[in-house]
Short mmCIF file of C-alpha atoms in Angstrom, two decimals:
data_model
loop_
_atom_site.label_atom_id
_atom_site.label_comp_id
_atom_site.label_asym_id
_atom_site.label_seq_id
_atom_site.Cartn_x
_atom_site.Cartn_y
_atom_site.Cartn_z
CA MET A 182 107.94 144.81 -34.51
CA ASN A 183 110.95 146.05 -33.72
CA LEU A 184 114.09 144.39 -32.82
CA LYS A 185 113.71 144.67 -28.83
CA ARG A 186 109.95 143.84 -28.98
CA ARG A 187 111.03 140.88 -30.89
CA LEU A 188 114.12 139.79 -28.59
CA PRO A 189 113.13 140.11 -24.97
CA PHE A 190 116.30 139.56 -23.71
CA LEU A 191 117.57 143.22 -25.34
CA ARG A 192 115.31 144.82 -22.83
CA TRP A 193 116.50 145.30 -19.21
CA SER A 194 112.76 144.85 -17.95
CA THR A 195 112.91 141.50 -19.28
CA LEU A 196 116.06 140.81 -17.35
CA ARG A 197 114.71 142.58 -14.17
CA LEU A 198 111.60 140.31 -14.50
CA ALA A 199 113.98 137.08 -14.69
CA LEU A 200 115.72 138.42 -11.53
CA GLY A 201 112.54 138.84 -9.85
CA MET A 202 110.83 135.54 -10.46
CA PRO A 203 111.30 134.37 -6.86
CA SER A 204 109.66 137.61 -5.52
CA PHE A 205 106.84 136.94 -7.88
CA LEU A 206 106.46 133.31 -6.83
CA ARG A 207 106.11 134.53 -3.42
CA THR A 208 103.81 137.50 -3.73
CA GLY A 209 102.59 137.92 -7.01
CA GLN A 210 104.78 140.78 -7.93
CA ILE A 211 108.09 141.14 -9.51
CA GLY A 212 109.49 143.24 -6.84
CA ASP A 213 110.02 146.52 -8.87
CA GLY A 214 106.82 148.25 -8.50
CA ARG A 215 106.02 147.73 -12.24
CA GLU A 216 102.03 146.33 -11.62
CA ALA A 217 101.48 149.75 -9.49
CA ALA A 218 103.29 151.68 -12.31
CA CYS A 219 101.23 149.62 -14.83
CA ALA A 220 98.22 151.02 -13.21
CA ARG A 221 99.56 155.00 -13.07
CA TYR A 222 100.16 154.51 -16.79
CA VAL A 223 97.19 153.55 -17.80
CA GLU A 224 95.42 156.14 -15.71
CA SER A 225 97.43 158.57 -17.19
CA ASN A 226 97.31 157.57 -20.90
CA ALA A 227 94.24 155.69 -21.55
CA ARG A 228 91.02 157.14 -22.29
CA ARG A 229 88.61 156.43 -19.40
CA GLY A 230 85.74 154.26 -20.15
CA ASP A 231 87.39 152.75 -23.40
CA ILE A 232 88.38 149.20 -23.01
CA ASP A 233 90.25 149.20 -26.42
CA ASP A 234 92.33 152.27 -25.19
CA VAL A 235 93.09 150.63 -21.79
CA LEU A 236 94.28 147.50 -23.35
CA ALA A 237 96.32 149.29 -25.73
CA ALA A 238 98.05 151.23 -22.85
CA ILE A 239 98.56 148.01 -20.99
CA ASP A 240 100.12 146.50 -24.22
CA THR A 241 102.41 149.53 -24.65
CA PHE A 242 103.54 149.79 -21.21
CA ALA A 243 104.58 145.88 -21.42
CA TYR A 244 106.33 146.46 -24.62
CA GLU A 245 107.91 149.89 -23.75
CA LYS A 246 108.15 150.47 -20.18
CA ALA A 247 108.16 146.96 -18.10
CA MET A 248 107.65 143.48 -19.45
CA LEU A 249 104.36 142.09 -17.88
CA VAL A 250 103.33 138.58 -17.27
CA ASN A 251 99.70 138.79 -18.54
CA VAL A 252 98.46 136.71 -21.41
CA GLY A 253 99.53 139.46 -23.77
CA ASP A 254 98.15 140.78 -27.12
CA GLU A 255 99.24 137.62 -29.38
CA LYS A 256 97.44 135.14 -27.03
CA GLY A 257 95.04 137.73 -25.90
CA ARG A 258 93.56 137.26 -29.39
CA LEU A 259 93.38 133.43 -29.02
CA LEU A 260 91.57 133.99 -25.86
CA ASP A 261 89.10 136.71 -27.47
CA ALA A 262 88.19 133.88 -29.83
CA ALA A 263 87.25 131.35 -27.28
CA VAL A 264 85.28 133.82 -25.34
CA ARG A 265 83.44 134.79 -28.07
CA ARG A 266 82.68 130.71 -28.93
CA ALA A 267 81.61 130.28 -25.45
CA ALA A 268 79.28 133.41 -25.50
CA PRO A 269 79.71 133.11 -21.58
CA LYS A 270 77.12 134.62 -19.08
CA SER A 271 79.50 133.54 -16.23
CA ALA A 272 83.64 133.29 -16.26
CA LEU A 273 85.85 132.22 -13.90
CA GLU A 274 89.60 133.19 -14.29
CA LEU A 275 92.06 131.90 -12.18
CA GLY A 276 95.22 134.46 -11.80
CA THR A 277 94.14 138.07 -12.06
CA TYR A 278 97.57 139.81 -11.98
CA CYS A 279 97.01 143.30 -13.31
CA GLY A 280 93.52 142.49 -14.52
CA TYR A 281 94.39 142.39 -18.40
CA SER A 282 92.99 139.05 -19.43
CA ALA A 283 90.00 139.90 -17.15
CA LEU A 284 89.34 142.96 -19.40
CA ARG A 285 89.75 141.24 -22.65
CA ILE A 286 87.04 138.56 -21.35
CA ALA A 287 84.77 141.78 -20.45
CA ARG A 288 85.10 143.15 -23.85
CA ALA A 289 84.60 140.05 -25.91
CA ALA A 290 81.42 139.09 -23.70
CA PRO A 291 79.90 142.20 -22.81
CA SER A 292 76.92 140.48 -21.00
CA ALA A 293 79.10 138.34 -18.83
CA ARG A 294 79.76 138.50 -15.10
CA ILE A 295 83.53 137.84 -14.64
CA PHE A 296 85.30 136.50 -11.53
CA SER A 297 88.80 136.62 -11.02
CA ILE A 298 90.90 134.69 -8.40
CA GLU A 299 94.07 136.28 -7.26
CA PHE A 300 96.12 135.37 -4.23
CA SER A 301 97.86 138.72 -4.01
CA ALA A 302 95.76 141.77 -2.50
CA ALA A 303 98.48 144.10 -4.04
CA ASN A 304 97.43 142.98 -7.50
CA ALA A 305 93.82 142.90 -6.83
CA GLU A 306 94.04 146.42 -5.92
CA VAL A 307 95.88 147.12 -9.23
CA ALA A 308 93.54 145.43 -11.22
CA GLN A 309 90.27 146.86 -9.73
CA ARG A 310 92.18 150.59 -10.65
CA ILE A 311 92.72 149.38 -13.93
CA TRP A 312 88.99 147.88 -14.35
CA ALA A 313 87.62 151.01 -12.73
CA HIS A 314 89.54 153.47 -15.23
CA ALA A 315 87.70 151.19 -18.22
CA ASP A 316 84.65 151.41 -16.61
CA VAL A 317 83.87 147.49 -16.38
CA ALA A 318 84.19 147.25 -12.38
CA ASP A 319 80.73 146.58 -12.05
CA ARG A 320 81.03 143.36 -14.24
CA ILE A 321 84.37 142.17 -12.70
CA THR A 322 84.80 141.09 -9.37
CA CYS A 323 88.12 139.84 -7.88
CA VAL A 324 88.17 137.50 -5.34
CA VAL A 325 91.52 137.22 -3.31
CA GLY A 326 92.49 133.57 -2.52
CA THR A 327 93.38 130.36 -3.90
CA LEU A 328 91.55 127.31 -5.03
CA GLY A 329 94.12 125.39 -3.24
CA ASP A 330 93.17 126.72 0.33
CA GLY A 331 91.09 123.65 1.73
CA GLY A 332 87.83 124.78 0.05
CA HIS A 333 87.41 128.20 1.53
CA THR A 334 87.66 130.11 -1.74
CA LEU A 335 85.45 127.67 -3.35
CA ASP A 336 82.78 127.92 -0.87
CA ARG A 337 82.82 131.61 -0.90
CA LEU A 338 82.38 131.49 -4.91
CA ALA A 339 79.23 129.49 -3.91
CA ALA A 340 77.70 131.29 -1.05
CA GLU A 341 78.74 134.82 -1.87
CA HIS A 342 78.53 134.69 -5.64
CA GLY A 343 76.27 131.92 -6.56
CA PHE A 344 78.46 129.41 -8.17
CA SER A 345 76.39 126.62 -8.89
CA PRO A 346 76.43 123.07 -10.72
CA ALA A 347 76.38 123.67 -14.61
CA GLY A 348 76.77 127.48 -14.05
CA LEU A 349 80.02 128.29 -15.51
CA ASP A 350 80.39 128.65 -19.08
CA LEU A 351 84.16 129.63 -19.41
CA LEU A 352 87.32 129.07 -17.27
CA PHE A 353 90.66 130.96 -18.01
CA ILE A 354 93.69 129.44 -16.08
CA ASP A 355 96.52 131.25 -15.86
CA HIS A 356 98.02 131.43 -12.42
CA ASP A 357 100.60 128.86 -10.76
CA LYS A 358 101.45 126.09 -13.54
CA ARG A 359 101.59 123.56 -10.74
CA ALA A 360 98.14 123.97 -9.86
CA TYR A 361 96.65 124.07 -13.10
CA LEU A 362 95.19 120.32 -13.03
CA SER A 363 94.26 120.33 -9.43
CA ASP A 364 92.45 123.69 -9.80
CA LEU A 365 90.48 122.28 -12.64
CA GLN A 366 89.74 119.18 -10.82
CA SER A 367 88.28 121.27 -8.13
CA VAL A 368 85.97 123.16 -10.51
CA LEU A 369 84.96 119.68 -11.90
CA ASP A 370 84.29 118.42 -8.62
CA ARG A 371 81.97 121.33 -7.74
CA GLY A 372 80.32 120.28 -11.05
CA TRP A 373 80.21 123.80 -12.14
CA LEU A 374 80.95 123.07 -15.81
CA HIS A 375 78.37 121.96 -18.32
CA PRO A 376 78.93 120.37 -21.69
CA GLY A 377 79.98 123.30 -23.75
CA SER A 378 81.80 124.88 -21.39
CA ILE A 379 85.28 126.43 -22.70
CA VAL A 380 88.07 126.12 -20.48
CA VAL A 381 91.17 128.27 -21.86
CA ALA A 382 94.90 127.72 -20.39
CA ASP A 383 97.86 129.78 -20.99
CA ASN A 384 101.62 128.91 -20.78
CA VAL A 385 101.08 125.41 -21.37
CA ARG A 386 104.72 124.98 -22.93
CA LEU A 387 106.47 127.96 -21.09
CA PRO A 388 106.95 127.89 -17.96
CA GLY A 389 105.01 124.90 -18.86
CA ALA A 390 101.95 122.66 -17.29
CA PRO A 391 102.89 119.15 -18.11
CA LYS A 392 100.48 117.48 -15.81
CA TYR A 393 97.56 119.51 -17.24
CA ARG A 394 98.66 118.95 -20.72
CA ALA A 395 98.98 115.05 -20.20
CA TYR A 396 95.55 115.04 -18.76
CA MET A 397 93.64 116.77 -21.46
CA ARG A 398 95.37 114.26 -23.97
CA GLU A 399 94.38 111.52 -21.85
CA GLN A 400 90.58 112.88 -21.98
CA GLN A 401 90.56 113.76 -25.60
CA GLY A 402 87.33 112.88 -26.97
CA THR A 403 85.72 111.72 -23.86
CA ARG A 404 85.61 114.57 -21.39
CA PHE A 405 87.01 117.30 -23.15
CA ASP A 406 88.05 118.01 -26.85
CA THR A 407 91.09 120.14 -26.87
CA ILE A 408 92.78 122.23 -29.63
CA GLU A 409 96.59 123.12 -28.60
CA HIS A 410 97.39 126.64 -30.42
CA LYS A 411 100.88 127.22 -30.99
CA THR A 412 101.87 130.76 -30.15
CA HIS A 413 104.84 132.87 -28.45
CA LEU A 414 105.35 133.84 -25.11
CA GLU A 415 103.86 136.79 -23.94
CA TYR A 416 105.18 140.37 -25.74
CA GLN A 417 107.97 138.67 -28.02
CA SER A 418 108.40 136.27 -30.71
CA LEU A 419 111.37 134.28 -29.87
CA MET A 420 110.07 131.93 -27.61
CA SER A 421 107.12 129.39 -28.27
CA ASP A 422 104.47 128.44 -26.01
CA LEU A 423 100.99 126.80 -26.31
CA VAL A 424 97.49 127.88 -25.32
CA LEU A 425 95.10 124.83 -24.54
CA GLU A 426 91.38 125.54 -25.47
CA SER A 427 89.28 122.49 -24.26
CA GLU A 428 85.83 121.99 -24.81
CA TYR A 429 83.87 120.34 -21.89
CA LEU A 430 81.98 117.44 -22.94
CA GLY A 431 80.60 115.84 -19.84
CA GLY A 432 81.20 113.00 -17.69
#
């Protein structure tokens, strides 16, 4: 890995990302058009219908063109392994962004039906373009909304997409860090998880989801069995991060 890849502050796109954080928190996009540019880059450079090549193109874009806030290649391998352990028929992702992690889930679980919740309609459009290019759009559904909207999105998942008690095998959480615990609790309240379901949470150390981490520690061995994976923040090797992989035990 060259120096610019290892040290993110040497990349202008990383500095621009930091400056764009207020925009990202409001709109889901950094504000410089990098998300749409990523879709164009994939469409121009990745082989159509080749998930591996599409994922590689997104990674190349994030390293060489503009930093992205998806799970990335290093943590993506942890997600891949968790998906294979879950062997899901149904997966729910909180936080679509450009569609990268949903693609990784689709690759690791080719028979799964994947649903991704994204509050930004613009991000949903970018992700759908990328999924279409990878030829997996028929297996991934993006629902524009948020689980914190008073139950409207949860009701849509149940009424329109067949979510039902004990029907969810995999939950991947990678959106508003402040909502990790409350949104997990919403899923638990609906009874959608079953013993053996796996919940994966990104960015638990940085930017950080301390309430979620504390909850998983409190529930260790009773409601959840959690492994904390030490890793790095996406697309660099300077700043450390944690990915939590939690098996639901029931209760």
